[in-house]
């Protein structure tokens, strides 16, 4: 039985340079997974286990429509169900390349859409040794057909925040996501150092063009040099809205409940879930990366504060920039804040260097956590503050805190609101308006049989 493990997949800007909250590491506690050192950037997802879909809730949709009229956002006709792989690890959805259907990870923390190609070379991430295809644990591989046309003299090369890396070719393909078909620049991966889930074959990147990973030339080792400059392209969602196929916003609802759908990605509108209250908006920021990149890249916002048991907690620097990332399982806060929150569990959660996470009793009482966005405090359900992480050597459940250490606390650092936060809100990525909008979800219990 696989246990929850935590992924942090995200594009590293400029090849190997890492953005965001400087290095933190986390390792999967599942016995079947090797510990992986992760430095952050953006990422991948989390949550439930695959089971049957429970379908849309008509009342919810009607209710939401009523509310959303006031907000001028309507329920999307282009919604795709998310499913979760492993327990709490990642969210994936269906995507069609030509006539072949794949499951791919939904990632708001990177911008490339890629699928692994039949005959690819699999590399052991730790040793660099060549391995069998099966070793990389992808789902079905893509067989090139005539719907794909390669762009000559370009290559794809990405390293994610956890060190996994891929290279491949770049081209145009007829891609369908949530019922919308576009002629999209994609990559086909032919060289992969990847630790897959046995189901997904690629990734759908929903962030901005600045993070795309196509480079001039055919030799990836020269990427980011004078002869291997980045060649930005329009990521899939941008292609859709610039073609007028959908309004320039998408929304995500990530569900806690693993016994049904794991969530929804809704293009052009809202997902069919109940919300409690109205939307709060805040501008999407240009992430400060040493002044390097003067354009949108991640979905970064300022938060006004974090409340712990009703009191505002501050880090030493007052850092306020957070990436809102569906792809990150946990929230990553400045060290001092993460420590304060984890000390407030009863009994306290204790940081484990080995695991890169705070270990907590599965039956602990979680503190009240609130995130203040533009004056509205979004509370985190205590159910999301303790995650089952695996089974210890003694056969007992091991749990981790939903809040992790995002590294030293410098004012310019950027931290992460991951799925611990996202399970409690609907997030509208309003690219057209340059805003993120959040609404609290109605309180919902989990049917998750493994939840403590
Ligand atoms: C969704 O489809 C319905 C029925 O075809 C249409 O009336 C409505 O305008 C569509 N909504 C959006 C947001 O496109
Ligand atoms: C993905 O596609 C497969 C094959 O068409 C289908 O059985 C499955 O229900 C789809 N999954 C989702 C989440 O839509
Ligand atoms: C690609 O071809 C291989 C070998 O014929 C096959 O096993 C695989 O299922 C094909 N992939 C898809 C997505 O159809
Ligand atoms: C997609 O667009 C490119 C560039 O315009 C073109 O070369 C290619 O044939 C198109 N592919 C499809 C399947 O329409
Ligand atoms: C990817 O690009 C970097 C430079 O940014 C290069 O050092 C690396 O070798 C490339 N990866 C592969 C697998 O060629
Ligand atoms: C707060 O919301 C208002 C109204 O939507 C918006 O104009 C303003 O930019 C927001 N401010 C911050 C700091 O998010
Ligand atoms: C809606 O939000 C209010 C205020 O935060 C809370 O008291 C109430 O319990 C919530 N209702 C539901 C159904 O979640």
Coordinates of C-alpha atoms and ligand atoms in Angstrom, one line a residue:
X1 CA 0.0 0.0 0.0
X2 CA 1.6 3.2 -1.0
X3 CA 1.6 6.0 1.5
X4 CA 1.4 9.7 1.1
X5 CA 4.5 11.1 -0.3
X6 CA 5.2 14.7 -1.1
X7 CA 6.1 16.1 -4.5
X8 CA 7.5 19.5 -5.3
X9 CA 7.8 19.7 -9.0
X10 CA 8.4 23.0 -10.4
X11 CA 10.4 24.6 -13.1
X12 CA 13.8 25.9 -12.0
X13 CA 14.4 29.1 -13.7
X14 CA 17.4 29.4 -15.9
X15 CA 18.3 25.8 -15.8
X16 CA 19.6 25.1 -12.4
X17 CA 19.1 28.3 -10.5
X18 CA 16.4 27.9 -7.9
X19 CA 13.9 30.5 -7.1
X20 CA 11.7 30.7 -4.1
X21 CA 12.3 30.0 -0.6
X22 CA 15.7 28.8 -0.7
X23 CA 16.6 25.2 -0.2
X24 CA 14.5 23.0 1.9
X25 CA 14.4 19.3 1.6
X26 CA 11.7 16.9 2.1
X27 CA 11.7 13.2 1.8
X28 CA 8.9 10.8 1.3
X29 CA 8.2 8.8 4.3
X30 CA 6.8 5.9 2.3
X31 CA 9.1 2.9 2.5
X32 CA 8.7 2.4 -1.2
X33 CA 10.0 5.8 -2.0
X34 CA 13.6 7.0 -1.7
X35 CA 14.2 10.1 0.2
X36 CA 14.5 12.9 -2.3
X37 CA 16.1 16.2 -1.7
X38 CA 13.9 19.0 -2.9
X39 CA 14.7 22.5 -3.4
X40 CA 11.7 24.5 -4.3
X41 CA 10.3 26.3 -7.1
X42 CA 6.8 25.3 -7.8
X43 CA 5.2 22.1 -8.5
X44 CA 2.8 19.4 -8.4
X45 CA 0.0 18.3 -6.4
X46 CA -1.6 16.1 -4.0
X47 CA -4.5 14.3 -2.5
X48 CA -6.7 11.5 -2.7
X49 CA -6.8 8.1 -4.2
X50 CA -8.5 7.2 -7.4
X51 CA -12.0 6.0 -7.1
X52 CA -15.2 6.5 -8.9
X53 CA -16.3 10.1 -9.7
X54 CA -19.2 11.3 -7.7
X55 CA -20.4 13.7 -10.3
X56 CA -21.4 17.3 -10.2
X57 CA -23.7 18.7 -7.5
X58 CA -26.5 20.5 -9.2
X59 CA -27.3 22.6 -6.2
X60 CA -23.8 23.6 -5.8
X61 CA -23.6 24.7 -9.4
X62 CA -26.8 26.7 -9.1
X63 CA -25.7 28.3 -5.9
X64 CA -22.3 29.2 -7.3
X65 CA -23.9 30.6 -10.4
X66 CA -26.0 32.9 -8.3
X67 CA -23.0 34.1 -6.4
X68 CA -20.7 34.3 -9.3
X69 CA -23.1 36.5 -11.3
X70 CA -22.3 39.2 -8.7
X71 CA -18.6 38.5 -9.4
X72 CA -19.1 38.3 -13.1
X73 CA -17.5 34.9 -13.3
X74 CA -19.7 32.0 -14.4
X75 CA -19.5 28.3 -13.9
X76 CA -17.3 26.9 -16.6
X77 CA -18.5 24.6 -19.4
X78 CA -15.0 23.3 -19.6
X79 CA -14.3 21.5 -16.4
X80 CA -12.1 18.5 -16.1
X81 CA -12.0 16.2 -13.0
X82 CA -8.8 15.9 -11.1
X83 CA -7.8 12.5 -9.8
X84 CA -5.2 11.9 -7.2
X85 CA -2.4 9.3 -7.4
X86 CA -0.9 7.7 -4.4
X87 CA -2.5 8.9 -1.3
X88 CA -2.1 12.6 -1.3
X89 CA 0.7 12.9 -3.7
X90 CA -0.4 14.5 -6.9
X91 CA -3.4 15.6 -9.0
X92 CA -3.7 14.5 -12.6
X93 CA -6.3 14.9 -15.3
X94 CA -6.8 13.6 -18.8
X95 CA -5.2 15.3 -21.8
X96 CA -5.4 14.2 -25.4
X97 CA -2.4 14.4 -27.7
X98 CA -3.6 13.8 -31.2
X99 CA -5.8 10.8 -30.7
X100 CA -3.9 9.4 -27.7
X101 CA -5.3 10.0 -24.2
X102 CA -2.9 10.4 -21.2
X103 CA -3.1 11.3 -17.6
X104 CA -0.9 14.2 -16.8
X105 CA -0.1 16.1 -13.6
X106 CA -1.8 19.5 -13.3
X107 CA 0.9 22.0 -12.3
X108 CA 0.3 25.7 -11.7
X109 CA 4.0 26.0 -10.9
X110 CA 5.5 25.4 -14.3
X111 CA 4.5 26.2 -17.9
X112 CA 5.4 23.4 -20.2
X113 CA 3.0 20.7 -21.3
X114 CA 4.9 17.5 -22.1
X115 CA 4.3 13.8 -22.6
X116 CA 7.0 11.1 -22.6
X117 CA 7.7 9.5 -25.9
X118 CA 7.9 5.8 -26.7
X119 CA 11.5 4.6 -26.7
X120 CA 12.7 7.3 -24.3
X121 CA 15.9 6.8 -22.2
X122 CA 15.3 6.5 -18.5
X123 CA 18.0 7.6 -16.2
X124 CA 18.5 6.9 -12.5
X125 CA 18.2 10.2 -10.8
X126 CA 20.7 9.4 -8.1
X127 CA 23.3 7.5 -10.0
X128 CA 22.9 8.8 -13.6
X129 CA 22.9 5.2 -14.8
X130 CA 20.8 4.1 -17.7
X131 CA 17.8 2.1 -16.7
X132 CA 14.8 0.4 -18.3
X133 CA 11.8 2.5 -19.3
X134 CA 9.8 0.8 -16.6
X135 CA 12.2 2.2 -14.0
X136 CA 10.9 5.7 -14.6
X137 CA 7.3 4.6 -13.8
X138 CA 5.5 6.6 -16.4
X139 CA 2.0 5.7 -17.7
X140 CA 1.6 4.9 -21.4
X141 CA 4.1 6.5 -23.7
X142 CA 3.3 8.6 -26.7
X143 CA 3.7 7.3 -30.2
X144 CA 4.4 10.1 -32.7
X145 CA 1.7 10.4 -35.3
X146 CA 1.2 12.9 -38.1
X147 CA -0.7 15.3 -35.8
X148 CA 2.7 16.2 -34.3
X149 CA 5.1 18.4 -36.2
X150 CA 8.5 18.9 -34.7
X151 CA 10.0 22.4 -34.6
X152 CA 13.4 22.1 -36.0
X153 CA 16.5 23.2 -34.1
X154 CA 14.8 23.5 -30.7
X155 CA 15.1 21.3 -27.6
X156 CA 13.2 21.0 -24.3
X157 CA 15.2 20.9 -21.1
X158 CA 13.7 21.2 -17.6
X159 CA 14.8 20.5 -14.1
X160 CA 12.1 20.5 -11.5
X161 CA 12.5 21.6 -7.9
X162 CA 13.0 18.1 -6.6
X163 CA 15.9 17.5 -9.0
X164 CA 14.1 15.4 -11.6
X165 CA 15.0 16.4 -15.1
X166 CA 13.9 15.8 -18.6
X167 CA 15.0 16.7 -22.1
X168 CA 13.3 16.2 -25.4
X169 CA 12.0 17.7 -28.6
X170 CA 9.6 20.5 -29.2
X171 CA 6.7 20.7 -31.7
X172 CA 3.1 21.4 -32.4
X173 CA 0.4 19.0 -31.5
X174 CA -3.4 18.9 -31.4
X175 CA -4.1 18.9 -27.7
X176 CA -7.4 18.6 -26.0
X177 CA -7.9 19.6 -22.3
X178 CA -11.3 20.0 -20.6
X179 CA -13.0 19.8 -24.0
X180 CA -11.0 22.5 -25.7
X181 CA -8.7 21.6 -28.5
X182 CA -5.8 23.8 -29.6
X183 CA -2.7 23.5 -31.8
X184 CA -0.2 23.7 -29.0
X185 CA 3.6 23.9 -28.6
X186 CA 4.4 20.8 -26.5
X187 CA 7.5 18.8 -25.7
X188 CA 8.0 15.1 -26.2
X189 CA 10.4 13.8 -23.6
X190 CA 13.0 11.3 -24.8
X191 CA 15.5 11.5 -21.9
X192 CA 14.1 11.3 -18.3
X193 CA 15.4 11.2 -14.8
X194 CA 12.0 10.8 -13.3
X195 CA 10.4 9.0 -10.4
X196 CA 6.9 8.4 -11.7
X197 CA 3.7 7.1 -10.3
X198 CA 2.9 4.4 -12.9
X199 CA 0.0 6.3 -14.2
X200 CA 0.8 9.7 -15.4
X201 CA 2.7 10.2 -18.7
X202 CA 3.5 13.9 -18.4
X203 CA 2.6 17.2 -17.1
X204 CA 0.3 20.2 -17.8
X205 CA 2.0 23.5 -16.9
X206 CA -0.4 26.4 -16.3
X207 CA 1.9 29.2 -15.3
X208 CA 3.2 32.1 -17.5
X209 CA 5.4 32.0 -20.7
X210 CA 8.5 33.2 -18.8
X211 CA 8.8 29.7 -17.3
X212 CA 8.7 27.8 -20.6
X213 CA 11.6 25.5 -21.2
X214 CA 12.3 25.4 -25.0
X215 CA 15.8 26.3 -26.1
X216 CA 17.6 27.0 -29.4
X217 CA 19.6 24.2 -30.9
X218 CA 19.5 20.5 -30.6
X219 CA 22.1 20.0 -27.9
X220 CA 20.5 20.4 -24.5
X221 CA 23.9 20.6 -22.8
X222 CA 24.3 24.0 -24.4
X223 CA 21.0 25.4 -23.1
X224 CA 21.2 28.8 -21.5
X225 CA 24.5 29.5 -23.3
X226 CA 24.8 31.9 -26.2
X227 CA 23.9 29.2 -28.7
X228 CA 21.1 27.8 -26.5
X229 CA 18.9 30.7 -25.6
X230 CA 15.4 30.2 -24.1
X231 CA 12.7 30.4 -26.8
X232 CA 9.6 31.5 -24.9
X233 CA 6.3 30.2 -26.2
X234 CA 2.6 30.4 -25.3
X235 CA 1.6 27.8 -22.7
X236 CA -1.5 25.8 -23.2
X237 CA -4.0 28.0 -21.3
X238 CA -2.7 31.2 -22.9
X239 CA -3.1 29.5 -26.4
X240 CA -6.7 28.8 -25.5
X241 CA -7.7 32.2 -24.4
X242 CA -5.7 34.1 -27.1
X243 CA -7.6 32.0 -29.6
X244 CA -10.8 33.2 -28.1
X245 CA -11.8 29.7 -27.0
X246 CA -12.2 30.6 -23.4
X247 CA -12.2 33.6 -21.1
X248 CA -8.7 34.4 -19.7
X249 CA -9.2 32.8 -16.3
X250 CA -9.2 29.3 -14.9
X251 CA -10.0 28.0 -11.5
X252 CA -9.1 25.1 -9.3
X253 CA -10.8 23.4 -6.5
X254 CA -8.7 20.7 -4.8
X255 CA -10.7 18.4 -2.7
X256 CA -9.8 16.8 0.6
X257 CA -12.0 13.9 0.1
X258 CA -10.2 11.0 -1.5
X259 CA -13.2 8.8 -1.9
X260 CA -14.6 10.7 -4.9
X261 CA -13.3 13.2 -7.4
X262 CA -10.1 14.8 -6.2
X263 CA -11.0 18.2 -7.5
X264 CA -11.7 20.2 -10.6
X265 CA -9.8 22.3 -13.1
X266 CA -12.3 24.7 -14.7
X267 CA -11.2 26.7 -17.7
X268 CA -12.8 30.0 -18.3
X269 CA -15.0 29.9 -15.2
X270 CA -15.7 28.3 -11.9
X271 CA -15.7 24.7 -10.7
X272 CA -18.8 23.0 -9.4
X273 CA -18.2 23.2 -5.7
X274 CA -19.9 25.0 -2.8
X275 CA -18.4 28.2 -1.6
X276 CA -19.1 30.1 1.6
X277 CA -19.0 33.8 1.1
X278 CA -17.8 36.0 -1.8
X279 CA -14.5 36.2 -3.7
X280 CA -11.5 38.3 -2.4
X281 CA -9.0 39.4 -5.0
X282 CA -5.4 40.3 -4.9
X283 CA -3.0 41.2 -7.7
X284 CA -0.7 38.6 -9.2
X285 CA 2.9 39.9 -8.6
X286 CA 6.0 39.8 -10.5
X287 CA 8.1 37.5 -8.4
X288 CA 11.3 39.1 -7.3
X289 CA 14.2 37.0 -8.4
X290 CA 17.2 39.2 -8.0
X291 CA 15.6 41.6 -10.4
X292 CA 16.3 39.1 -13.0
X293 CA 12.9 38.6 -14.6
X294 CA 10.7 41.6 -15.1
X295 CA 7.6 39.7 -16.1
X296 CA 4.9 37.4 -14.7
X297 CA 6.2 33.9 -14.0
X298 CA 4.5 32.1 -11.1
X299 CA 1.2 32.9 -9.5
X300 CA 2.6 35.0 -6.7
X301 CA 0.7 37.2 -4.3
X302 CA 1.2 39.2 -1.2
X303 CA -0.5 38.0 1.9
X304 CA -1.3 40.4 4.8
X305 CA -0.6 37.9 7.5
X306 CA -0.8 34.5 9.0
X307 CA -2.9 34.0 12.2
X308 CA -2.2 31.3 14.7
X309 CA -5.0 30.6 17.2
X310 CA -6.4 34.0 16.4
X311 CA -3.1 36.0 16.8
X312 CA -1.0 37.3 13.9
X313 CA 2.4 35.7 13.7
X314 CA 5.2 37.4 11.9
X315 CA 8.5 36.2 10.6
X316 CA 11.6 38.3 11.4
X317 CA 11.7 39.9 7.9
X318 CA 8.0 40.4 7.2
X319 CA 8.2 38.5 4.0
X320 CA 4.8 38.5 2.3
X321 CA 5.2 36.9 -1.1
X322 CA 3.7 33.5 -1.6
X323 CA 3.2 31.4 -4.6
X324 CA -0.2 29.8 -4.8
X325 CA 0.6 26.4 -6.1
X326 CA -1.7 23.5 -6.6
X327 CA 1.3 21.4 -7.1
X328 CA 2.7 21.6 -3.6
X329 CA 1.3 19.4 -1.0
X330 CA 2.2 21.4 2.1
X331 CA 2.4 25.1 2.9
X332 CA 5.9 26.4 3.2
X333 CA 6.4 29.3 5.6
X334 CA 9.4 31.2 6.9
X335 CA 11.2 29.1 9.5
X336 CA 10.1 31.1 12.5
X337 CA 6.5 31.0 11.5
X338 CA 6.6 27.3 10.6
X339 CA 8.2 26.6 14.0
X340 CA 5.6 28.6 15.9
X341 CA 2.7 26.9 14.2
X342 CA 4.2 23.4 14.7
X343 CA 4.9 24.1 18.3
X344 CA 1.2 24.9 18.7
X345 CA 0.0 21.4 17.9
X346 CA -1.0 19.5 21.1
X347 CA 1.3 17.6 21.4
X348 CA 3.8 19.7 19.4
X349 CA 5.0 18.7 15.9
X350 CA 8.8 18.2 15.8
X351 CA 10.9 18.9 12.8
X352 CA 12.7 15.9 11.3
X353 CA 15.8 16.6 9.3
X354 CA 15.6 13.1 7.8
X355 CA 12.0 13.6 6.6
X356 CA 12.2 17.3 5.8
X357 CA 8.9 17.7 7.5
X358 CA 7.4 18.2 11.0
X359 CA 6.4 14.8 12.4
X360 CA 3.2 15.0 14.5
X361 CA 1.0 12.6 16.4
X362 CA -1.8 11.4 14.1
X363 CA -4.2 12.2 16.9
X364 CA -2.8 15.6 17.8
X365 CA -5.0 18.6 18.1
X366 CA -4.1 21.1 15.3
X367 CA -4.0 24.8 16.0
X368 CA -6.2 27.3 14.2
X369 CA -4.4 28.6 11.1
X370 CA -5.7 31.6 9.1
X371 CA -4.2 33.2 6.0
X372 CA -5.1 36.9 5.6
X373 CA -5.5 37.8 2.0
X374 CA -6.5 41.4 1.4
X375 CA -8.3 41.6 4.7
X376 CA -10.2 38.3 4.5
X377 CA -8.9 35.5 6.7
X378 CA -9.1 32.1 5.1
X379 CA -9.1 29.4 7.8
X380 CA -7.6 26.0 7.3
X381 CA -9.7 23.0 8.3
X382 CA -7.9 21.1 11.1
X383 CA -8.3 18.0 8.9
X384 CA -5.8 19.5 6.5
X385 CA -3.2 20.2 9.2
X386 CA -2.3 16.6 9.8
X387 CA -1.4 14.3 6.9
X388 CA -1.0 10.6 7.1
X389 CA 2.5 10.1 5.7
X390 CA 3.1 6.4 5.9
X391 CA 3.8 3.5 8.2
X392 CA 6.7 3.5 10.6
X393 CA 9.0 0.6 11.3
X394 CA 6.8 -0.3 14.3
X395 CA 3.8 -0.6 12.0
X396 CA 2.1 2.5 13.3
X397 CA 0.9 5.3 11.2
X398 CA 3.3 8.3 10.8
X399 CA 1.8 11.7 10.3
X400 CA 3.3 15.0 9.3
X401 CA 2.2 18.6 9.7
X402 CA 0.6 20.4 6.8
X403 CA 3.0 23.3 7.5
X404 CA 6.6 22.9 6.5
X405 CA 9.7 25.0 6.8
X406 CA 10.2 27.2 3.7
X407 CA 13.7 28.3 4.7
X408 CA 15.4 31.3 6.1
X409 CA 13.4 34.4 6.5
X410 CA 14.6 37.1 4.2
X411 CA 12.3 39.8 3.0
X412 CA 12.8 38.9 -0.6
X413 CA 12.1 35.2 -0.2
X414 CA 9.0 33.7 -1.6
X415 CA 7.0 31.0 0.2
X416 CA 4.2 28.7 -0.8
X417 CA 0.5 28.3 -0.2
X418 CA 0.2 24.6 -1.1
X419 CA -2.7 22.2 -0.9
X420 CA -3.0 22.5 2.9
X421 CA -4.4 25.9 2.0
X422 CA -6.0 25.1 -1.3
X423 CA -8.2 22.4 0.1
X424 CA -10.1 25.1 1.8
X425 CA -10.7 27.6 -1.0
X426 CA -11.7 27.9 -4.7
X427 CA -8.9 29.8 -6.4
X428 CA -9.6 31.7 -9.6
X429 CA -6.4 32.4 -11.6
X430 CA -7.7 35.5 -13.3
X431 CA -4.9 35.9 -15.8
X432 CA -6.9 38.5 -17.7
X433 CA -7.4 40.7 -14.7
X434 CA -3.9 40.0 -13.3
X435 CA -5.5 38.8 -10.1
X436 CA -6.0 35.8 -8.0
X437 CA -9.4 35.4 -6.4
X438 CA -10.2 33.3 -3.5
X439 CA -13.4 32.1 -1.9
X440 CA -13.7 30.0 1.2
X441 CA -15.4 26.6 0.5
X442 CA -18.2 25.4 2.6
X443 CA -16.9 23.3 5.4
X444 CA -16.8 19.7 4.4
X445 CA -15.9 16.6 6.2
X446 CA -13.6 14.1 4.7
X447 CA -14.8 10.6 3.8
X448 CA -11.2 9.7 3.4
X449 CA -10.8 6.4 5.1
X450 CA -7.1 6.9 5.9
X451 CA -7.6 10.4 7.4
X452 CA -7.0 10.4 11.1
Ligands
LIG1 C1 -22.2 27.1 -21.3 O1 -23.1 26.5 -22.2 C2 -24.4 27.0 -22.2 C3 -25.3 26.1 -23.1 O2 -24.6 25.8 -24.3 C4 -24.4 28.4 -22.7 O3 -25.7 28.9 -22.7 C5 -23.5 29.2 -21.8 O4 -23.4 30.5 -22.3 C6 -22.1 28.6 -21.7 N1 -21.4 29.3 -20.7 C7 -20.2 29.7 -20.9 C8 -19.5 30.4 -19.8 O5 -19.6 29.6 -22.0
LIG2 C1 -9.9 9.8 -18.5 O1 -10.1 9.1 -19.7 C2 -10.4 7.7 -19.5 C3 -10.4 7.0 -20.9 O2 -11.3 7.8 -21.7 C4 -11.7 7.6 -18.8 O3 -12.1 6.3 -18.5 C5 -11.6 8.3 -17.4 O4 -12.8 8.4 -16.8 C6 -11.1 9.7 -17.7 N1 -10.8 10.3 -16.4 C7 -11.3 11.5 -16.0 C8 -10.8 11.9 -14.6 O5 -12.0 12.2 -16.7
LIG3 C1 2.4 3.3 -28.2 O1 2.8 2.1 -28.8 C2 3.2 1.1 -27.8 C3 3.8 -0.1 -28.6 O2 3.0 -0.4 -29.7 C4 1.9 0.7 -27.1 O3 2.3 -0.2 -26.1 C5 1.4 1.9 -26.4 O4 0.2 1.6 -25.7 C6 1.1 3.0 -27.4 N1 0.7 4.2 -26.7 C7 -0.5 4.7 -26.8 C8 -0.7 5.9 -26.0 O5 -1.3 4.3 -27.5
LIG4 C1 0.0 23.9 -35.8 O1 0.6 25.1 -36.1 C2 1.8 25.0 -36.8 C3 2.4 26.4 -36.9 O2 1.5 27.2 -37.4 C4 1.7 24.3 -38.1 O3 3.0 24.1 -38.7 C5 1.1 22.9 -37.8 O4 0.9 22.2 -39.0 C6 -0.2 23.0 -37.0 N1 -0.6 21.7 -36.7 C7 -1.8 21.3 -36.7 C8 -2.1 19.9 -36.3 O5 -2.8 22.0 -37.1
LIG5 C1 19.9 21.3 -19.5 O1 20.4 22.6 -19.6 C2 21.5 22.8 -18.7 C3 21.9 24.3 -18.9 O2 20.9 25.1 -18.5 C4 22.7 21.9 -19.0 O3 23.7 22.1 -18.1 C5 22.2 20.5 -18.9 O4 23.2 19.6 -19.3 C6 21.0 20.2 -19.8 N1 20.5 18.9 -19.5 C7 20.7 17.9 -20.3 C8 20.2 16.6 -19.8 O5 21.4 17.9 -21.3
LIG6 C1 -7.7 44.4 -2.3 O1 -8.9 44.3 -3.1 C2 -9.2 45.5 -3.8 C3 -10.6 45.4 -4.4 O2 -10.7 44.2 -5.2 C4 -8.1 45.7 -4.8 O3 -8.4 46.9 -5.6 C5 -6.8 45.8 -4.1 O4 -5.8 45.9 -5.1 C6 -6.5 44.7 -3.3 N1 -5.3 44.9 -2.5 C7 -4.5 44.0 -2.2 C8 -3.3 44.5 -1.4 O5 -4.6 42.8 -2.4
LIG7 C1 -19.4 29.8 6.5 O1 -18.5 30.7 7.1 C2 -18.9 31.1 8.4 C3 -18.0 32.3 8.8 O2 -16.7 31.9 8.6 C4 -18.9 30.0 9.3 O3 -19.3 30.4 10.6 C5 -19.9 28.9 8.8 O4 -19.8 27.8 9.6 C6 -19.5 28.5 7.4 N1 -20.5 27.6 6.9 C7 -20.3 26.5 6.2 C8 -21.4 25.7 5.8 O5 -19.1 26.2 5.9

